[in-house]
């Protein structure tokens, strides 16, 4: 069974204090790993897709990286508007492509 | 495109009543997903449609839940009869292909009292 574990569950940062969120996964074969951002009262918003170990993607202050067992979402010099829950999902190769979501990391950035 | 549109945004109903949630996917997307999100269990997939056909409904909790997709631009999730434990936020999402990123609607917050 595919498993996705995100850590920490919650993270509080000061504005400008860089940090990383972790997504560890167990899957028979990885087709893709997705990162989403979810604001309170809204649906998850797509950020990145990673497909193979060593791949990196960036968007503004966010950079996602992928290894064979985990993915990191690095946040550089965060701002209060980066406060949200960040969700990771993995999609196994073969089968129906249904992604398995982690529980998310709730990030709060204080001004 | 306006994105995935769900209605209603909020629904409060009494236990035993029928509830119908509605979803309009992004035009041109051929995959549609219904998810349920709670604090206890996070985001759970209920059912997945591809080209209007249900492919995987193993996440549907029990026979009280049913979903339909009569055409490419509309889907419903029905709960009959509803129970307090069904209280959650229900999301609909669509993607252009089964293995690409999904785009989520704003969700329907369901409260069963």
Coordinates of N, CA and C in Angstrom, one line a residue:
Chain A
X1 N 0.8 -1.2 0.0 CA 0.0 0.0 0.0 C 0.9 1.2 0.0
X2 N 0.5 2.2 -0.8 CA 1.3 3.4 -0.9 C 1.1 4.3 0.3
X3 N 2.2 4.8 0.8 CA 2.1 5.6 2.0 C 2.9 6.9 1.9
X4 N 2.3 8.0 2.4 CA 2.9 9.3 2.4 C 2.9 9.9 3.8
X5 N 4.1 10.3 4.2 CA 4.2 10.9 5.6 C 4.8 12.3 5.5
X6 N 4.1 13.3 6.0 CA 4.7 14.6 5.9 C 5.1 15.1 7.3
X7 N 6.2 15.8 7.4 CA 6.7 16.3 8.6 C 7.4 17.7 8.4
X8 N 7.3 18.6 9.4 CA 6.5 18.4 10.6 C 5.0 18.6 10.3
X9 N 4.2 18.3 11.3 CA 2.7 18.5 11.1 C 2.5 20.0 11.1
X10 N 3.2 20.8 11.9 CA 3.0 22.2 12.0 C 4.4 22.9 12.1
X11 N 4.5 24.1 11.5 CA 5.8 24.8 11.5 C 5.5 26.3 11.6
X12 N 6.1 26.9 12.6 CA 6.0 28.3 12.7 C 7.4 29.0 12.4
X13 N 7.4 30.0 11.6 CA 8.6 30.6 11.2 C 8.4 32.1 11.3
X14 N 9.5 32.8 11.5 CA 9.6 34.2 11.4 C 9.8 34.6 10.0
X15 N 9.2 35.7 9.6 CA 9.4 36.2 8.2 C 10.9 36.3 7.9
X16 N 11.3 35.7 6.8 CA 12.7 35.7 6.4 C 13.5 34.5 6.9
X17 N 12.9 33.6 7.8 CA 13.5 32.5 8.3 C 13.3 31.3 7.4
X18 N 14.3 30.9 6.6 CA 14.2 29.8 5.7 C 14.0 28.4 6.4
X19 N 13.3 27.5 5.7 CA 13.2 26.2 6.3 C 12.7 25.2 5.2
X20 N 12.6 23.9 5.6 CA 12.2 22.9 4.6 C 11.1 22.0 5.2
X21 N 10.2 21.6 4.4 CA 9.1 20.7 4.7 C 9.5 19.3 4.1
X22 N 9.1 18.2 4.8 CA 9.5 16.9 4.3 C 8.3 16.1 3.9
X23 N 8.5 15.3 2.8 CA 7.4 14.3 2.4 C 8.1 13.0 2.1
X24 N 7.9 12.0 3.0 CA 8.5 10.7 2.8 C 7.5 9.8 2.2
X25 N 7.9 9.0 1.3 CA 6.9 8.1 0.6 C 7.4 6.7 0.5
X26 N 6.4 5.8 0.4 CA 6.6 4.4 0.1 C 5.7 4.0 -1.0
X27 N 6.2 3.7 -2.1 CA 5.4 3.3 -3.3 C 6.1 2.3 -4.1
X28 N 5.4 1.4 -4.7 CA 6.0 0.3 -5.5 C 6.9 0.9 -6.7
X29 N 6.4 1.9 -7.3 CA 7.1 2.6 -8.4 C 6.5 4.0 -8.5
X30 N 7.4 5.0 -8.5 CA 6.9 6.4 -8.5 C 6.6 6.8 -9.9
X31 N 5.4 7.3 -10.2 CA 5.1 7.9 -11.5 C 5.3 9.4 -11.3
X32 N 4.8 10.0 -10.2 CA 4.9 11.4 -10.0 C 4.7 11.8 -8.6
X33 N 5.2 12.9 -8.2 CA 5.0 13.4 -6.8 C 4.5 14.8 -7.0
X34 N 3.4 15.2 -6.3 CA 2.8 16.5 -6.5 C 2.9 17.2 -5.1
X35 N 3.1 18.6 -5.2 CA 3.0 19.5 -4.1 C 1.8 20.4 -4.4
X36 N 1.0 20.6 -3.3 CA -0.1 21.5 -3.4 C 0.0 22.4 -2.2
X37 N -0.6 23.6 -2.3 CA -0.8 24.6 -1.3 C -2.3 24.7 -1.0
X38 N -2.7 24.7 0.3 CA -4.1 24.8 0.6 C -4.3 26.0 1.6
X39 N -5.0 27.0 1.2 CA -5.4 28.1 2.1 C -6.7 27.7 2.9
X40 N -6.9 28.3 4.1 CA -8.1 28.0 4.8 C -9.4 28.3 4.0
X41 N -10.3 27.3 4.0 CA -11.6 27.5 3.3 C -11.5 27.4 1.8
X42 N -10.4 26.9 1.3 CA -10.2 26.8 -0.1 C -9.7 25.4 -0.5
X43 N -9.8 25.0 -1.8 CA -9.3 23.8 -2.2 C -7.8 23.8 -2.5
X44 N -7.2 22.7 -2.5 CA -5.7 22.6 -2.7 C -5.4 23.2 -4.1
X45 N -4.3 24.0 -4.1 CA -3.8 24.6 -5.4 C -2.5 24.0 -5.8
X46 N -2.4 23.5 -7.0 CA -1.3 22.8 -7.5 C 0.0 23.7 -7.6
X47 N 1.1 23.2 -7.1 CA 2.4 23.9 -7.1 C 3.4 23.3 -8.1
X48 N 3.7 22.0 -7.8 CA 4.8 21.3 -8.6 C 4.4 19.9 -8.9
X49 N 5.0 19.3 -9.9 CA 5.1 17.9 -10.1 C 6.6 17.5 -10.3
X50 N 7.0 16.5 -9.6 CA 8.4 15.9 -9.8 C 8.2 14.5 -10.2
X51 N 9.1 14.1 -11.1 CA 9.0 12.7 -11.7 C 10.2 11.8 -11.4
X52 N 11.3 12.3 -11.2 CA 12.5 11.4 -11.0 C 13.5 12.0 -10.0
X53 N 14.2 11.1 -9.3 CA 15.2 11.5 -8.3 C 16.2 12.5 -8.9
X54 N 16.4 13.5 -8.2 CA 17.4 14.6 -8.6 C 16.7 15.8 -9.3
X55 N 15.4 15.6 -9.6 CA 14.7 16.7 -10.2 C 14.4 17.8 -9.2
X56 N 14.5 19.0 -9.7 CA 14.1 20.2 -8.8 C 13.2 21.1 -9.6
X57 N 12.3 21.8 -8.9 CA 11.5 22.8 -9.5 C 11.4 24.0 -8.6
X58 N 11.3 25.2 -9.1 CA 11.2 26.4 -8.3 C 10.1 27.3 -8.8
X59 N 9.5 28.0 -7.8 CA 8.5 29.0 -8.0 C 8.6 30.0 -6.9
X60 N 9.0 31.2 -7.3 CA 9.2 32.3 -6.3 C 10.1 31.8 -5.2
X61 N 9.6 31.8 -3.9 CA 10.4 31.4 -2.8 C 10.4 29.9 -2.5
X62 N 9.7 29.2 -3.3 CA 9.6 27.7 -3.1 C 10.5 26.9 -4.1
X63 N 11.1 25.9 -3.5 CA 11.9 25.0 -4.4 C 11.6 23.6 -3.9
X64 N 11.1 22.7 -4.8 CA 10.9 21.3 -4.5 C 12.0 20.4 -5.1
X65 N 12.4 19.5 -4.3 CA 13.4 18.5 -4.7 C 12.9 17.1 -4.4
X66 N 13.5 16.1 -5.1 CA 13.0 14.7 -5.0 C 14.2 13.8 -5.0
X67 N 14.1 12.8 -4.0 CA 15.0 11.7 -4.0 C 14.2 10.4 -4.1
X68 N 14.8 9.3 -4.0 CA 14.1 8.0 -4.2 C 13.1 7.7 -3.1
X69 N 13.3 8.4 -1.9 CA 12.5 8.1 -0.8 C 11.7 9.3 -0.2
X70 N 12.1 10.5 -0.6 CA 11.4 11.6 -0.1 C 11.6 12.9 -1.0
X71 N 10.7 13.8 -0.6 CA 10.8 15.1 -1.3 C 10.8 16.2 -0.3
X72 N 11.5 17.3 -0.6 CA 11.6 18.5 0.3 C 11.0 19.7 -0.4
X73 N 10.3 20.5 0.3 CA 9.8 21.8 -0.2 C 10.6 22.8 0.6
X74 N 11.5 23.4 0.0 CA 12.3 24.4 0.6 C 11.7 25.8 0.5
X75 N 11.6 26.5 1.6 CA 11.0 27.9 1.5 C 12.1 28.9 2.0
X76 N 12.4 29.7 1.0 CA 13.5 30.7 1.2 C 12.9 32.0 1.6
X77 N 13.4 32.6 2.7 CA 13.0 33.9 3.1 C 11.5 34.1 3.0
X78 N 10.7 33.2 3.8 CA 9.3 33.2 3.7 C 8.7 34.6 4.1
X79 N 7.5 34.8 3.6 CA 6.7 36.0 3.9 C 5.3 35.5 4.5
X80 N 4.7 36.4 5.3 CA 3.4 35.9 5.9 C 2.4 35.3 4.9
X81 N 2.4 35.8 3.6 CA 1.5 35.3 2.6 C 1.8 33.8 2.2
X82 N 2.9 33.3 2.7 CA 3.3 31.9 2.4 C 2.6 31.0 3.4
X83 N 2.0 31.6 4.4 CA 1.3 30.8 5.4 C 0.1 30.0 4.8
X84 N 0.1 28.7 5.0 CA -0.9 27.8 4.3 C -0.5 26.4 4.8
X85 N -1.4 25.4 4.4 CA -1.1 24.0 4.6 C -0.5 23.5 3.2
X86 N 0.6 22.8 3.3 CA 1.3 22.3 2.1 C 1.1 20.8 2.1
X87 N 0.5 20.3 1.0 CA 0.2 18.9 0.8 C 1.1 18.2 -0.2
X88 N 1.4 17.0 0.1 CA 2.2 16.2 -0.8 C 1.4 15.0 -1.3
X89 N 1.5 14.6 -2.5 CA 0.8 13.4 -3.0 C 1.7 12.6 -3.9
X90 N 1.6 11.3 -3.9 CA 2.4 10.5 -4.8 C 1.4 9.7 -5.6
X91 N 1.9 9.4 -6.8 CA 1.2 8.6 -7.8 C 2.1 7.5 -8.2
X92 N 1.5 6.3 -8.1 CA 2.3 5.1 -8.4 C 2.2 4.8 -9.9
X93 N 3.3 4.2 -10.4 CA 3.3 3.8 -11.8 C 2.4 2.5 -11.9
X94 N 1.7 2.3 -13.0 CA 0.8 1.2 -13.1 C -0.5 1.5 -12.4
X95 N -1.4 0.7 -12.6 CA -2.7 0.9 -11.9 C -3.5 2.1 -12.4
X96 N -4.3 2.7 -11.5 CA -5.2 3.7 -12.0 C -4.7 5.1 -11.8
X97 N -3.5 5.3 -11.4 CA -2.9 6.7 -11.3 C -3.5 7.5 -10.2
X98 N -4.3 6.9 -9.3 CA -4.9 7.7 -8.2 C -3.8 8.1 -7.2
X99 N -3.7 9.4 -7.0 CA -2.7 9.9 -6.0 C -3.1 9.6 -4.6
X100 N -2.1 9.4 -3.8 CA -2.2 9.2 -2.3 C -1.7 10.5 -1.7
X101 N -2.5 11.1 -0.9 CA -2.1 12.4 -0.2 C -1.6 12.1 1.2
X102 N -0.6 13.0 1.6 CA -0.2 13.1 2.9 C -1.1 14.0 3.7
X103 N -0.9 14.0 5.1 CA -1.8 14.8 5.9 C -1.5 16.3 5.9
X104 N -0.3 16.7 5.3 CA 0.0 18.1 5.2 C 0.9 18.6 6.3
X105 N 1.5 19.8 6.0 CA 2.2 20.6 7.0 C 1.6 21.9 7.0
X106 N 1.2 22.3 8.2 CA 0.6 23.6 8.4 C 1.7 24.6 8.7
X107 N 1.9 25.6 7.8 CA 3.0 26.6 8.0 C 2.4 27.9 8.3
X108 N 2.9 28.5 9.4 CA 2.6 29.9 9.8 C 3.8 30.7 9.7
X109 N 3.8 31.8 9.0 CA 4.9 32.7 9.0 C 4.5 34.0 9.6
X110 N 5.2 34.3 10.7 CA 4.9 35.6 11.5 C 5.7 36.7 10.9
X111 N 5.0 37.9 10.9 CA 5.7 39.1 10.4 C 6.8 39.6 11.4
Chain B
X1 N -10.9 30.0 -18.2 CA -11.8 29.1 -17.6 C -12.0 29.4 -16.1
X2 N -13.2 29.2 -15.6 CA -13.5 29.6 -14.2 C -13.0 28.6 -13.2
X3 N -12.4 27.5 -13.7 CA -11.9 26.5 -12.8 C -13.0 25.5 -12.4
X4 N -12.8 24.6 -11.5 CA -13.8 23.7 -11.1 C -14.8 24.4 -10.2
X5 N -16.0 24.2 -10.5 CA -17.1 24.9 -9.8 C -17.9 23.9 -9.0
X6 N -18.0 24.1 -7.7 CA -18.8 23.2 -6.8 C -20.0 24.0 -6.2
X7 N -21.1 23.3 -6.0 CA -22.2 23.9 -5.3 C -22.9 22.8 -4.5
X8 N -23.5 23.2 -3.4 CA -23.4 24.5 -2.8 C -22.0 24.6 -2.1
X9 N -21.7 25.8 -1.6 CA -20.5 26.0 -0.8 C -20.6 25.5 0.6
X10 N -21.8 25.6 1.1 CA -22.1 25.2 2.5 C -23.5 24.5 2.5
X11 N -23.6 23.4 3.3 CA -24.8 22.7 3.4 C -25.0 22.2 4.8
X12 N -26.1 22.5 5.4 CA -26.4 22.0 6.7 C -27.7 21.3 6.6
X13 N -27.7 20.0 7.0 CA -28.9 19.2 6.9 C -29.1 18.3 8.1
X14 N -30.3 17.8 8.3 CA -30.6 17.0 9.4 C -30.3 15.5 9.1
X15 N -29.9 14.8 10.1 CA -29.6 13.4 9.9 C -30.8 12.7 9.2
X16 N -30.5 11.8 8.3 CA -31.5 11.1 7.6 C -31.9 11.7 6.3
X17 N -31.6 13.0 6.1 CA -32.0 13.6 4.8 C -31.0 13.3 3.7
X18 N -31.5 13.5 2.5 CA -30.6 13.3 1.3 C -29.9 14.6 1.0
X19 N -28.6 14.4 0.6 CA -27.8 15.5 0.3 C -27.2 15.3 -1.1
X20 N -27.2 16.3 -1.9 CA -26.6 16.2 -3.3 C -25.6 17.3 -3.5
X21 N -24.4 16.9 -3.8 CA -23.3 17.9 -4.0 C -23.1 17.9 -5.5
X22 N -22.7 19.0 -6.1 CA -22.6 19.2 -7.5 C -21.2 19.7 -7.9
X23 N -20.8 19.3 -9.1 CA -19.5 19.7 -9.6 C -19.5 19.9 -11.1
X24 N -18.9 21.0 -11.5 CA -18.7 21.2 -12.9 C -17.1 21.3 -13.1
X25 N -16.6 20.3 -13.8 CA -15.1 20.3 -14.0 C -14.7 21.3 -15.0
X26 N -13.4 21.4 -15.1 CA -12.8 22.3 -16.1 C -13.1 21.7 -17.5
X27 N -13.5 22.6 -18.4 CA -13.8 22.1 -19.8 C -12.6 21.5 -20.4
X28 N -12.8 20.3 -21.0 CA -11.7 19.6 -21.7 C -11.0 18.6 -20.8
X29 N -11.2 18.6 -19.5 CA -10.6 17.7 -18.6 C -11.4 16.4 -18.7
X30 N -10.7 15.2 -18.7 CA -11.5 14.0 -18.8 C -11.4 13.1 -17.6
X31 N -10.7 13.6 -16.5 CA -10.7 12.9 -15.3 C -11.3 13.7 -14.2
X32 N -12.1 13.1 -13.4 CA -12.8 13.8 -12.3 C -12.7 13.0 -11.0
X33 N -12.4 13.7 -9.9 CA -12.2 13.0 -8.6 C -13.1 13.7 -7.6
X34 N -13.7 12.9 -6.7 CA -14.4 13.4 -5.5 C -13.5 13.0 -4.3
X35 N -13.2 14.0 -3.4 CA -12.5 13.8 -2.2 C -13.3 14.3 -1.0
X36 N -12.9 13.7 0.1 CA -13.5 14.2 1.4 C -12.3 14.5 2.3
X37 N -12.4 15.7 3.0 CA -11.4 16.1 3.9 C -11.9 16.4 5.3
X38 N -11.3 15.7 6.3 CA -11.6 15.9 7.7 C -10.3 16.1 8.4
X39 N -10.4 16.7 9.6 CA -9.2 16.8 10.5 C -8.6 15.5 10.8
X40 N -9.5 14.5 11.1 CA -9.0 13.2 11.5 C -8.3 12.4 10.5
X41 N -8.8 12.4 9.2 CA -8.4 11.5 8.2 C -7.7 12.2 7.0
X42 N -7.7 13.6 7.0 CA -7.0 14.3 5.9 C -7.9 14.2 4.7
X43 N -7.2 14.2 3.5 CA -7.9 14.1 2.2 C -8.0 12.7 1.7
X44 N -9.2 12.3 1.6 CA -9.5 10.9 1.1 C -10.2 10.9 -0.2
X45 N -9.7 10.0 -1.1 CA -10.4 9.9 -2.4 C -11.6 9.0 -2.2
X46 N -12.7 9.5 -2.7 CA -14.0 8.7 -2.7 C -14.2 8.0 -4.0
X47 N -14.1 8.7 -5.1 CA -14.3 8.0 -6.4 C -13.6 8.8 -7.5
X48 N -13.3 8.1 -8.6 CA -12.5 8.6 -9.7 C -13.2 8.2 -11.0
X49 N -13.5 9.2 -11.8 CA -14.1 9.0 -13.1 C -13.1 9.3 -14.2
X50 N -13.1 8.5 -15.3 CA -12.3 8.8 -16.5 C -13.3 8.8 -17.7
X51 N -13.3 9.8 -18.4 CA -14.3 9.9 -19.6 C -15.7 9.5 -19.1
X52 N -16.1 10.1 -18.0 CA -17.5 9.9 -17.5 C -17.8 8.6 -16.9
X53 N -16.8 7.7 -16.9 CA -17.0 6.3 -16.4 C -16.3 6.2 -15.1
X54 N -17.0 5.6 -14.1 CA -16.4 5.4 -12.8 C -15.3 4.3 -12.9
X55 N -14.1 4.7 -12.5 CA -13.0 3.7 -12.6 C -12.7 3.1 -11.3
X56 N -12.7 3.9 -10.2 CA -12.4 3.4 -8.9 C -13.3 4.0 -7.9
X57 N -14.1 3.2 -7.3 CA -15.0 3.7 -6.2 C -14.7 3.1 -4.9
X58 N -13.5 2.5 -4.7 CA -13.2 1.8 -3.5 C -13.2 2.7 -2.3
X59 N -13.1 4.0 -2.5 CA -13.1 4.9 -1.4 C -14.5 5.3 -0.9
X60 N -15.5 5.0 -1.6 CA -16.8 5.3 -1.2 C -17.1 4.6 0.1
X61 N -17.5 5.3 1.2 CA -17.6 4.7 2.5 C -18.6 3.5 2.6
X62 N -19.7 3.7 2.0 CA -20.8 2.6 2.1 C -21.9 3.0 1.1
X63 N -22.9 2.1 1.1 CA -23.9 2.2 0.0 C -24.7 3.5 0.1
X64 N -24.6 4.2 1.2 CA -25.3 5.5 1.3 C -24.7 6.5 0.4
X65 N -23.5 6.3 -0.1 CA -22.9 7.2 -1.0 C -23.0 6.7 -2.4
X66 N -23.3 7.7 -3.3 CA -23.3 7.3 -4.7 C -22.9 8.5 -5.5
X67 N -22.3 8.3 -6.7 CA -21.8 9.4 -7.5 C -22.1 9.1 -9.0
X68 N -22.4 10.1 -9.7 CA -22.8 10.0 -11.1 C -22.0 11.0 -11.9
X69 N -21.8 10.7 -13.2 CA -21.3 11.7 -14.1 C -22.0 11.5 -15.4
X70 N -23.1 12.1 -15.6 CA -24.0 11.9 -16.8 C -23.3 12.5 -18.1
X71 N -22.5 13.5 -17.9 CA -21.8 14.0 -19.1 C -20.5 14.6 -18.7
X72 N -19.7 15.1 -19.6 CA -18.4 15.6 -19.3 C -18.3 16.9 -18.5
X73 N -19.4 17.5 -18.3 CA -19.4 18.8 -17.7 C -20.2 18.8 -16.4
X74 N -20.5 17.7 -15.8 CA -21.3 17.6 -14.6 C -21.2 16.3 -13.9
X75 N -21.1 16.5 -12.6 CA -21.0 15.3 -11.7 C -21.8 15.6 -10.4
X76 N -22.3 14.5 -9.8 CA -23.0 14.7 -8.5 C -22.5 13.6 -7.6
X77 N -22.5 14.0 -6.3 CA -22.2 13.1 -5.2 C -23.4 13.1 -4.3
X78 N -24.0 12.0 -4.0 CA -25.3 11.9 -3.3 C -25.0 11.1 -2.0
X79 N -25.6 11.6 -0.9 CA -25.5 10.8 0.4 C -27.0 10.7 0.8
X80 N -27.4 9.4 1.0 CA -28.8 9.1 1.4 C -28.8 7.8 2.1
X81 N -29.2 7.8 3.4 CA -29.5 9.0 4.2 C -28.2 9.5 4.8
X82 N -28.2 10.8 5.1 CA -27.0 11.4 5.7 C -26.9 11.1 7.2
X83 N -25.6 11.1 7.7 CA -25.4 10.8 9.1 C -24.4 11.9 9.6
X84 N -24.4 12.2 10.9 CA -23.5 13.2 11.5 C -22.0 12.9 11.1
X85 N -21.6 11.7 11.0 CA -20.2 11.3 10.7 C -19.8 11.7 9.3
X86 N -20.8 12.0 8.5 CA -20.5 12.4 7.1 C -20.1 13.9 7.0
X87 N -20.2 14.6 8.1 CA -19.8 16.0 8.2 C -18.3 16.1 7.8
X88 N -18.0 17.0 6.8 CA -16.7 17.1 6.3 C -16.7 18.2 5.2
X89 N -15.6 18.4 4.6 CA -15.5 19.2 3.4 C -15.3 18.3 2.2
X90 N -16.2 18.4 1.2 CA -16.1 17.5 0.0 C -15.6 18.4 -1.1
X91 N -14.5 17.8 -1.7 CA -13.9 18.5 -2.9 C -14.1 17.7 -4.2
X92 N -14.3 18.4 -5.2 CA -14.3 17.9 -6.6 C -13.0 18.4 -7.2
X93 N -12.3 17.5 -8.0 CA -11.1 18.0 -8.7 C -11.2 17.4 -10.1
X94 N -10.5 18.0 -11.1 CA -10.5 17.5 -12.4 C -9.0 17.6 -13.0
X95 N -8.7 16.8 -13.9 CA -7.4 16.9 -14.6 C -7.6 16.5 -16.0
X96 N -6.6 17.0 -16.8 CA -6.7 16.8 -18.3 C -6.4 15.4 -18.6
X97 N -5.6 14.7 -17.9 CA -5.3 13.3 -18.1 C -5.2 12.7 -16.7
X98 N -5.4 11.4 -16.6 CA -5.4 10.7 -15.3 C -4.1 10.9 -14.5
X99 N -3.0 11.0 -15.2 CA -1.7 11.1 -14.5 C -1.1 12.4 -14.4
X100 N -1.9 13.5 -14.6 CA -1.4 14.8 -14.5 C -2.0 15.5 -13.2
X101 N -1.5 16.7 -12.9 CA -2.0 17.4 -11.7 C -3.5 17.6 -11.8
X102 N -4.1 17.6 -10.6 CA -5.6 17.9 -10.5 C -5.8 19.3 -10.0
X103 N -6.9 19.9 -10.5 CA -7.3 21.2 -10.1 C -8.6 21.0 -9.3
X104 N -8.6 21.6 -8.1 CA -9.6 21.4 -7.1 C -10.6 22.6 -7.1
X105 N -11.9 22.3 -6.8 CA -12.9 23.3 -6.6 C -12.7 23.8 -5.2
X106 N -13.6 24.8 -4.8 CA -13.5 25.4 -3.5 C -14.1 24.6 -2.4
X107 N -14.8 23.5 -2.8 CA -15.3 22.6 -1.8 C -16.7 22.9 -1.3
X108 N -17.3 21.9 -0.8 CA -18.6 22.0 -0.1 C -18.5 21.6 1.3
X109 N -18.7 22.5 2.3 CA -18.7 22.1 3.7 C -20.0 21.6 4.1
X110 N -20.1 20.3 4.4 CA -21.3 19.6 4.8 C -21.3 19.4 6.3
X111 N -22.4 19.9 6.9 CA -22.7 19.6 8.3 C -24.0 18.9 8.5
X112 N -23.9 17.7 9.1 CA -25.1 16.9 9.3 C -25.4 16.9 10.8
X113 N -26.6 17.5 11.2 CA -26.9 17.6 12.6 C -28.0 16.6 13.0

